[in-house]
PDB file of N, CA and C in Angstrom:
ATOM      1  N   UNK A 238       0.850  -1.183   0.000  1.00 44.00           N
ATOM      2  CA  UNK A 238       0.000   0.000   0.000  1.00 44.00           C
ATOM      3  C   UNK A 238       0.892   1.242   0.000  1.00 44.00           C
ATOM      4  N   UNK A 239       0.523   1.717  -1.205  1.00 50.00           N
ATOM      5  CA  UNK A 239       1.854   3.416  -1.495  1.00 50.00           C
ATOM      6  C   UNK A 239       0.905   4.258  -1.264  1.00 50.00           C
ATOM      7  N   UNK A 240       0.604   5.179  -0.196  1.00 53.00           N
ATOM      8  CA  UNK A 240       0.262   6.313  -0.310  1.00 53.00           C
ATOM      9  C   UNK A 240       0.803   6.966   0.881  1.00 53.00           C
ATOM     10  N   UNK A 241       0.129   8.228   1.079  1.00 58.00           N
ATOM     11  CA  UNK A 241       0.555   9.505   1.762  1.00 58.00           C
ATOM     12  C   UNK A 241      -0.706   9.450   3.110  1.00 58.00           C
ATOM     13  N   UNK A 242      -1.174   8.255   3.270  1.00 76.00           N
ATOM     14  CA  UNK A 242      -2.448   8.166   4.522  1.00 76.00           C
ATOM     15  C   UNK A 242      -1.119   8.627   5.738  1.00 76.00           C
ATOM     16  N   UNK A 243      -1.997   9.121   6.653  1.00 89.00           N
ATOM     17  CA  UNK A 243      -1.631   9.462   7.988  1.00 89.00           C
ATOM     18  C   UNK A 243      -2.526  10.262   8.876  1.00 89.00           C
ATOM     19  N   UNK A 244      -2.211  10.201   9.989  1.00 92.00           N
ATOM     20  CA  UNK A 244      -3.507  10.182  11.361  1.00 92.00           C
ATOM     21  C   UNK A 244      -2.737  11.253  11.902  1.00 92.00           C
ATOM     22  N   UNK A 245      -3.279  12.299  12.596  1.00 95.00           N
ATOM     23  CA  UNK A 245      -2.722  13.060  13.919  1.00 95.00           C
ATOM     24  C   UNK A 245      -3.700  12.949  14.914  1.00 95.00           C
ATOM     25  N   UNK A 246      -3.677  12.217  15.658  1.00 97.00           N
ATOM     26  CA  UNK A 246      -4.541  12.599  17.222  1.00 97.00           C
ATOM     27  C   UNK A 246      -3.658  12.761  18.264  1.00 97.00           C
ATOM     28  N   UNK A 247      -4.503  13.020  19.239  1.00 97.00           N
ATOM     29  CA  UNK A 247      -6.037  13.451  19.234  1.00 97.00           C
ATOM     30  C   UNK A 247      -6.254  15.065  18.703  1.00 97.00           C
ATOM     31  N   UNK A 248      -7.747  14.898  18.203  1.00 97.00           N
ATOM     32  CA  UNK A 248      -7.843  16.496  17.428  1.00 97.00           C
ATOM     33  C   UNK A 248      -9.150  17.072  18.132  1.00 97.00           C
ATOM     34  N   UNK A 249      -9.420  17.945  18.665  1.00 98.00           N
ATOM     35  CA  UNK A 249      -8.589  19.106  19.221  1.00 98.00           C
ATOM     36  C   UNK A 249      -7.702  18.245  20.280  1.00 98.00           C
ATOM     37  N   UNK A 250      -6.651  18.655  20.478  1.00 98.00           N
ATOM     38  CA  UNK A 250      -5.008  18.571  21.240  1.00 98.00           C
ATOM     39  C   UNK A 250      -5.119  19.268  22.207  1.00 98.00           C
ATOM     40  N   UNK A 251      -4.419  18.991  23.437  1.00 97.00           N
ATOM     41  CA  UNK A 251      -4.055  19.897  24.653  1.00 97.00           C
ATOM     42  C   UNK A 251      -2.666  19.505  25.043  1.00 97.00           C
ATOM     43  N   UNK A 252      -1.747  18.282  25.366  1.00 96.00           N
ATOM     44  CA  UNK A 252      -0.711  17.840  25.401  1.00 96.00           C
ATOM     45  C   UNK A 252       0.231  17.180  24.159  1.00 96.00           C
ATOM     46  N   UNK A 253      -0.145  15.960  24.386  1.00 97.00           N
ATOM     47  CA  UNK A 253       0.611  15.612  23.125  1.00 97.00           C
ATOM     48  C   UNK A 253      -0.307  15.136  22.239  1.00 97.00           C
ATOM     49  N   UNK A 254       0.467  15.641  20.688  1.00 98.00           N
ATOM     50  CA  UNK A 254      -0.083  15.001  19.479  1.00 98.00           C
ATOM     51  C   UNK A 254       0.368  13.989  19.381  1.00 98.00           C
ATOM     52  N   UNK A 255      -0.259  13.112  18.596  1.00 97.00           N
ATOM     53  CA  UNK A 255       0.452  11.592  18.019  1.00 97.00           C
ATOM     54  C   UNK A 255       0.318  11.447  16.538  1.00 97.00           C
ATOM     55  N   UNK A 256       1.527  11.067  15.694  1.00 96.00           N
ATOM     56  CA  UNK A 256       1.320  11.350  14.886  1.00 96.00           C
ATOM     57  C   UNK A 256       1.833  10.003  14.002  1.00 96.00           C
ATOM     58  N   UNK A 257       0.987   9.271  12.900  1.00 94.00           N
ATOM     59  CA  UNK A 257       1.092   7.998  12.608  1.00 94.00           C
ATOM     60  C   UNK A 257       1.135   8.023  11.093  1.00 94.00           C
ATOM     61  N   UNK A 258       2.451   7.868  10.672  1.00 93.00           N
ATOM     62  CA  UNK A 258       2.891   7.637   9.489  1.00 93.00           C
ATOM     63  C   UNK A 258       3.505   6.719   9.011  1.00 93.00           C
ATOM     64  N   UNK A 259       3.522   5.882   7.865  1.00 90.00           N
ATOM     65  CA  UNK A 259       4.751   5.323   7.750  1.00 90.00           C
ATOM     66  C   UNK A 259       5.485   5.894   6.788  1.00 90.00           C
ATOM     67  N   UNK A 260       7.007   5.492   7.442  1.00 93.00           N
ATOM     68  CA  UNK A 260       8.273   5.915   7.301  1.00 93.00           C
ATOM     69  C   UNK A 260       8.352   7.395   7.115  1.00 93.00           C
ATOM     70  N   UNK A 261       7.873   7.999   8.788  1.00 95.00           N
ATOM     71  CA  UNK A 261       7.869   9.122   9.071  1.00 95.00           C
ATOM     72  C   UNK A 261       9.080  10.003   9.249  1.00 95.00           C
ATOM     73  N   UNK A 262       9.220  11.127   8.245  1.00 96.00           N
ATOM     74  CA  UNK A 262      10.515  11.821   8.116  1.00 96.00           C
ATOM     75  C   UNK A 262      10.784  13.223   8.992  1.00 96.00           C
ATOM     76  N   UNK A 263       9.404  13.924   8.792  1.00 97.00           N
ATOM     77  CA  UNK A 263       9.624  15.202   9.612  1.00 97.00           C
ATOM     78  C   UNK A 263       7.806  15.520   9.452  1.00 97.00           C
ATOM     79  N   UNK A 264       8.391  16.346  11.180  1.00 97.00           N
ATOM     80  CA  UNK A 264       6.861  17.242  11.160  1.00 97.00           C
ATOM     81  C   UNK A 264       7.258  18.492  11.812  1.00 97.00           C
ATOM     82  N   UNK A 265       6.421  19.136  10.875  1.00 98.00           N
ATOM     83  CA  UNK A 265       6.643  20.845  11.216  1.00 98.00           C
ATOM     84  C   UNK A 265       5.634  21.328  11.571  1.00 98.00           C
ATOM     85  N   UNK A 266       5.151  21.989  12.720  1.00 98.00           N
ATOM     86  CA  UNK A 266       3.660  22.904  12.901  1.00 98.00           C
ATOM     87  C   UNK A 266       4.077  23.969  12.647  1.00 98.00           C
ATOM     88  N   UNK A 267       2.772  24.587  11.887  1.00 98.00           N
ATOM     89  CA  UNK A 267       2.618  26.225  11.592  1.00 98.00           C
ATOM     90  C   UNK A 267       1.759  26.987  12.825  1.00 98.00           C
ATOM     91  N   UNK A 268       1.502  28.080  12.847  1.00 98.00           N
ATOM     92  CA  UNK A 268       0.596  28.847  12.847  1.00 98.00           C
ATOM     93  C   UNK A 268      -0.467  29.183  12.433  1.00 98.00           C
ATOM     94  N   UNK A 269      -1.552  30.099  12.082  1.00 97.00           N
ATOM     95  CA  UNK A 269      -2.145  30.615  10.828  1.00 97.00           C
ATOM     96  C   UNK A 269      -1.350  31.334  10.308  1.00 97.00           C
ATOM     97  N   UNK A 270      -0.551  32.099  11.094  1.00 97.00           N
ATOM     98  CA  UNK A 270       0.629  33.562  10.423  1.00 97.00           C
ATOM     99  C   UNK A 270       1.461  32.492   9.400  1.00 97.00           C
ATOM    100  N   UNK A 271       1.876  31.253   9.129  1.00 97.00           N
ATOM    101  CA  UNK A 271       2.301  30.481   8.216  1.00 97.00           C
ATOM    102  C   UNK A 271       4.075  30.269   9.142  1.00 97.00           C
ATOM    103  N   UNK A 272       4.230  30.953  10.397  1.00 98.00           N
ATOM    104  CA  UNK A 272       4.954  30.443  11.045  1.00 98.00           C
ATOM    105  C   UNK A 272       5.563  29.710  11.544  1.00 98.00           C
ATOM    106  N   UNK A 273       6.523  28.821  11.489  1.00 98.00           N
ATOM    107  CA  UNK A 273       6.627  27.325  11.919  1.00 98.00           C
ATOM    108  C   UNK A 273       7.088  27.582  13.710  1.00 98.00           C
ATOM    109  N   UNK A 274       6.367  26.685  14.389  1.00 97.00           N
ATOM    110  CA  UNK A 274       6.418  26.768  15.786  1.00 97.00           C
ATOM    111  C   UNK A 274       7.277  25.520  16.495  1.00 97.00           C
ATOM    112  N   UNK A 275       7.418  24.860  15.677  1.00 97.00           N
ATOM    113  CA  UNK A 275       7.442  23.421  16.188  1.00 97.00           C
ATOM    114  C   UNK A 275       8.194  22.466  14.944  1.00 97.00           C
ATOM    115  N   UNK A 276       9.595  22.034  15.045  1.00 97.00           N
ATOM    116  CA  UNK A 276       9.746  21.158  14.193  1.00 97.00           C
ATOM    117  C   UNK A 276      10.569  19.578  14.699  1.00 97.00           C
ATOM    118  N   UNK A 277      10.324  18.626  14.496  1.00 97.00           N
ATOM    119  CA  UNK A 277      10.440  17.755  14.888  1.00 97.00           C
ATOM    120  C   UNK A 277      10.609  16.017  13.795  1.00 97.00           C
ATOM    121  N   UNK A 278      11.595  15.317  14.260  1.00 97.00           N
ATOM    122  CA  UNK A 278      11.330  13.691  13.758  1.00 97.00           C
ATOM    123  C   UNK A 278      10.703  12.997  14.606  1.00 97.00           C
ATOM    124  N   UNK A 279       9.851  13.234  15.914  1.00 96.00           N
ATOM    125  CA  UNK A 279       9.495  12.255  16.312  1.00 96.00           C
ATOM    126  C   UNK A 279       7.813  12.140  15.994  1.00 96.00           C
ATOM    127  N   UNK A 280       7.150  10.887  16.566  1.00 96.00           N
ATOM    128  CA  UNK A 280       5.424  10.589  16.363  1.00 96.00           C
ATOM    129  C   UNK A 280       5.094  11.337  17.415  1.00 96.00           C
ATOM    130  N   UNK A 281       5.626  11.698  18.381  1.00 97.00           N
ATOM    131  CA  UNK A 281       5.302  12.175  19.597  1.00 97.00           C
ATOM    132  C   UNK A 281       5.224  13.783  19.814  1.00 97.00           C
ATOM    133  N   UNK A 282       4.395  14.407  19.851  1.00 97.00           N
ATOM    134  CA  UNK A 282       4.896  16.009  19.633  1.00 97.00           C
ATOM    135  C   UNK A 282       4.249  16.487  20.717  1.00 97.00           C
ATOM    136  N   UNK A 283       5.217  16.962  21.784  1.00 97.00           N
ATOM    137  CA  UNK A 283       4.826  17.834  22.739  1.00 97.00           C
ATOM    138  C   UNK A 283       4.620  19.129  22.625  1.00 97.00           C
ATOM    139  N   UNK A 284       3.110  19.739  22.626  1.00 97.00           N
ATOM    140  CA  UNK A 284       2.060  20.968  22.441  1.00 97.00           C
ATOM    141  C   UNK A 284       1.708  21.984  23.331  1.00 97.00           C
ATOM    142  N   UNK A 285       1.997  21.092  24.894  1.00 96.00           N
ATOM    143  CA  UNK A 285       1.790  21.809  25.625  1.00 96.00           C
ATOM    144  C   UNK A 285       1.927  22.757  25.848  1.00 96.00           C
ATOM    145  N   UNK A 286       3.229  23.924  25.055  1.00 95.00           N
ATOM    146  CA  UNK A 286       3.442  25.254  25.320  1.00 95.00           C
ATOM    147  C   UNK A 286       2.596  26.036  24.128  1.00 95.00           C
ATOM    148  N   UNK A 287       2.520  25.722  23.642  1.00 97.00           N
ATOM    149  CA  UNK A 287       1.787  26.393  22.152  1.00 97.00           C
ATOM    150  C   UNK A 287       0.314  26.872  23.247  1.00 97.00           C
ATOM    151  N   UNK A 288       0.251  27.999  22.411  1.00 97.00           N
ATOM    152  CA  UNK A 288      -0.869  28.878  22.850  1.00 97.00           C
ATOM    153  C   UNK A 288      -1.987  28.314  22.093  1.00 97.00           C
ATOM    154  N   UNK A 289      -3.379  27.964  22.592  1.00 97.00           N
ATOM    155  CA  UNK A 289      -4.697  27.955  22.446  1.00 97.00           C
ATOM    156  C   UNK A 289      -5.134  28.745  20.679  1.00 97.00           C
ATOM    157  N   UNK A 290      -5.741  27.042  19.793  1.00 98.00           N
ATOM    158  CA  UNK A 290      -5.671  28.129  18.711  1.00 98.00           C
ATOM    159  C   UNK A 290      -5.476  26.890  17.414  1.00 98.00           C
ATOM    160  N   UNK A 291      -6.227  27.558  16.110  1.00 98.00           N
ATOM    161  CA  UNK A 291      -5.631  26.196  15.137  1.00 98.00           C
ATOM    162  C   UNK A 291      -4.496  26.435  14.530  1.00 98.00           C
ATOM    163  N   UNK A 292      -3.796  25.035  14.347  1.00 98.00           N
ATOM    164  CA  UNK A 292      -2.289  25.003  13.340  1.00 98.00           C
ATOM    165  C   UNK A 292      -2.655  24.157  12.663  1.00 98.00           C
ATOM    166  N   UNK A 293      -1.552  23.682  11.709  1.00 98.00           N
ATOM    167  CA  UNK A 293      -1.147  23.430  10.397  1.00 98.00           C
ATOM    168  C   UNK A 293       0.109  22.393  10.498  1.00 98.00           C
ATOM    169  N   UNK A 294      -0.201  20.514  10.953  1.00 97.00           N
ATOM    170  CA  UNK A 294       0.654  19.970  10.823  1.00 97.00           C
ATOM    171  C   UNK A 294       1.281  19.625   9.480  1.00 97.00           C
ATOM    172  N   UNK A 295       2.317  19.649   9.182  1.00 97.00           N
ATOM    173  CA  UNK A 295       2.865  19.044   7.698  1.00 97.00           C
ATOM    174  C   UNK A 295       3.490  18.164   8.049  1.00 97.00           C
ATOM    175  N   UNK A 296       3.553  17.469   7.527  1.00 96.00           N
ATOM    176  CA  UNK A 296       4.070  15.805   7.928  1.00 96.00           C
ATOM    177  C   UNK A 296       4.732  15.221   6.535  1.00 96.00           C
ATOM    178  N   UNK A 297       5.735  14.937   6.686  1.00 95.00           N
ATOM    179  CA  UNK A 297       6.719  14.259   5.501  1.00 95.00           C
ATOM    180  C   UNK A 297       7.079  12.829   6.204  1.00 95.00           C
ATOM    181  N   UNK A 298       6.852  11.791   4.658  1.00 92.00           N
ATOM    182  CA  UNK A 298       6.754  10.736   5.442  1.00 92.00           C
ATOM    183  C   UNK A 298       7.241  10.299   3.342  1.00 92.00           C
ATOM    184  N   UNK A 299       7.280   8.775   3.763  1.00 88.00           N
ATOM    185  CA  UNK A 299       8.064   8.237   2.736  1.00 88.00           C
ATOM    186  C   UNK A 299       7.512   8.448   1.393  1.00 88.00           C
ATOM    187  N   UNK A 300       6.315   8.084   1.545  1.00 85.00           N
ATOM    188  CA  UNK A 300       4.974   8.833   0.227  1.00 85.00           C
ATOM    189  C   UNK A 300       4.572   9.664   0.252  1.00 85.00           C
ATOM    190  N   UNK A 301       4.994  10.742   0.760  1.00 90.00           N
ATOM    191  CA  UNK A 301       4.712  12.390   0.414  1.00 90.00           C
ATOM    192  C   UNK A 301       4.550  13.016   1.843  1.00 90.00           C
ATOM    193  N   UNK A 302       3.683  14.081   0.887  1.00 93.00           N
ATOM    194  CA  UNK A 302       3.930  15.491   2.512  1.00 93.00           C
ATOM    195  C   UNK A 302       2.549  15.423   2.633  1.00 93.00           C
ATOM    196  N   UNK A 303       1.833  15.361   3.591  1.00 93.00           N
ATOM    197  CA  UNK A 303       0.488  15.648   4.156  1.00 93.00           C
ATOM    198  C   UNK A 303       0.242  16.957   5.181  1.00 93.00           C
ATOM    199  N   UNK A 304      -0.583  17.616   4.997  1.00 95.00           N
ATOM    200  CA  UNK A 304      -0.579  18.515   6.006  1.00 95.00           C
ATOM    201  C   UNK A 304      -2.430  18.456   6.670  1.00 95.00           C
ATOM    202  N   UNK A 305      -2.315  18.285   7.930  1.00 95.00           N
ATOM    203  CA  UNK A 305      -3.734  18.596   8.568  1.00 95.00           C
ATOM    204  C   UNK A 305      -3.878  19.708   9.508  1.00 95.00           C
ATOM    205  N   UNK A 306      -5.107  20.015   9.631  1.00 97.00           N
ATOM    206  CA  UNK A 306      -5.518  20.818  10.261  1.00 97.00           C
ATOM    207  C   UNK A 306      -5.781  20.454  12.125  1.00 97.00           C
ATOM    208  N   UNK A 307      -5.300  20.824  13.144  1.00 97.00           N
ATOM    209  CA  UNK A 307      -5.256  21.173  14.283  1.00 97.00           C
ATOM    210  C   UNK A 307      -5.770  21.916  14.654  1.00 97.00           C
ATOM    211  N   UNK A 308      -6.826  21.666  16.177  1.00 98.00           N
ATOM    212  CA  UNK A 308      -6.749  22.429  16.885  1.00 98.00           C
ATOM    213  C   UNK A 308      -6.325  22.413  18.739  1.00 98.00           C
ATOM    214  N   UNK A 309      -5.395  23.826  18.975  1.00 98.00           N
ATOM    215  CA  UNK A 309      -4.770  23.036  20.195  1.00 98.00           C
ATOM    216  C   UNK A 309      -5.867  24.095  21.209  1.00 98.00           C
ATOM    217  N   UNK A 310      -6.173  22.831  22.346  1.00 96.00           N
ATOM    218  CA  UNK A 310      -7.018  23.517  23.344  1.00 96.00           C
ATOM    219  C   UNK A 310      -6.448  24.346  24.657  1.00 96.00           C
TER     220      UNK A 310
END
């Protein structure tokens, strides 16, 4: 199975995201300002400091870049 599927929970977020890809390369959170806040290789993304508000995960993973929509509580 080749595609670009992938999960972020839990959505809306307050601690950590989880983030389920295969052959997960990088994840970057935005802002709305298109800011990156957050960049990271792990599934595990600690949120807790991020201020109240929706972002913009992009997720690079072996079959492409996915990006979803967040919101952190």
């Amino acid at each position: 199975e080749h595609n670009a599927y992938c999960e972020v929970y839990p959505n809306p977020v307050n601690d950590q995201l989880l983030v389920k890809a295969e052959g997960l390369q990088s994840v970057v959170v935005f802002n709305l300002e298109g800011q990156r806040v957050l960049v990271t290789e792990s599934s595990t993304i600690d949120v807790g400091s991020l201020s109240q508000g929706v972002y913009f995960v992009r997720i690079s993973a072996e079959h492409g870049v996915v990006t979803k929509r967040v919101v952190k509580q």
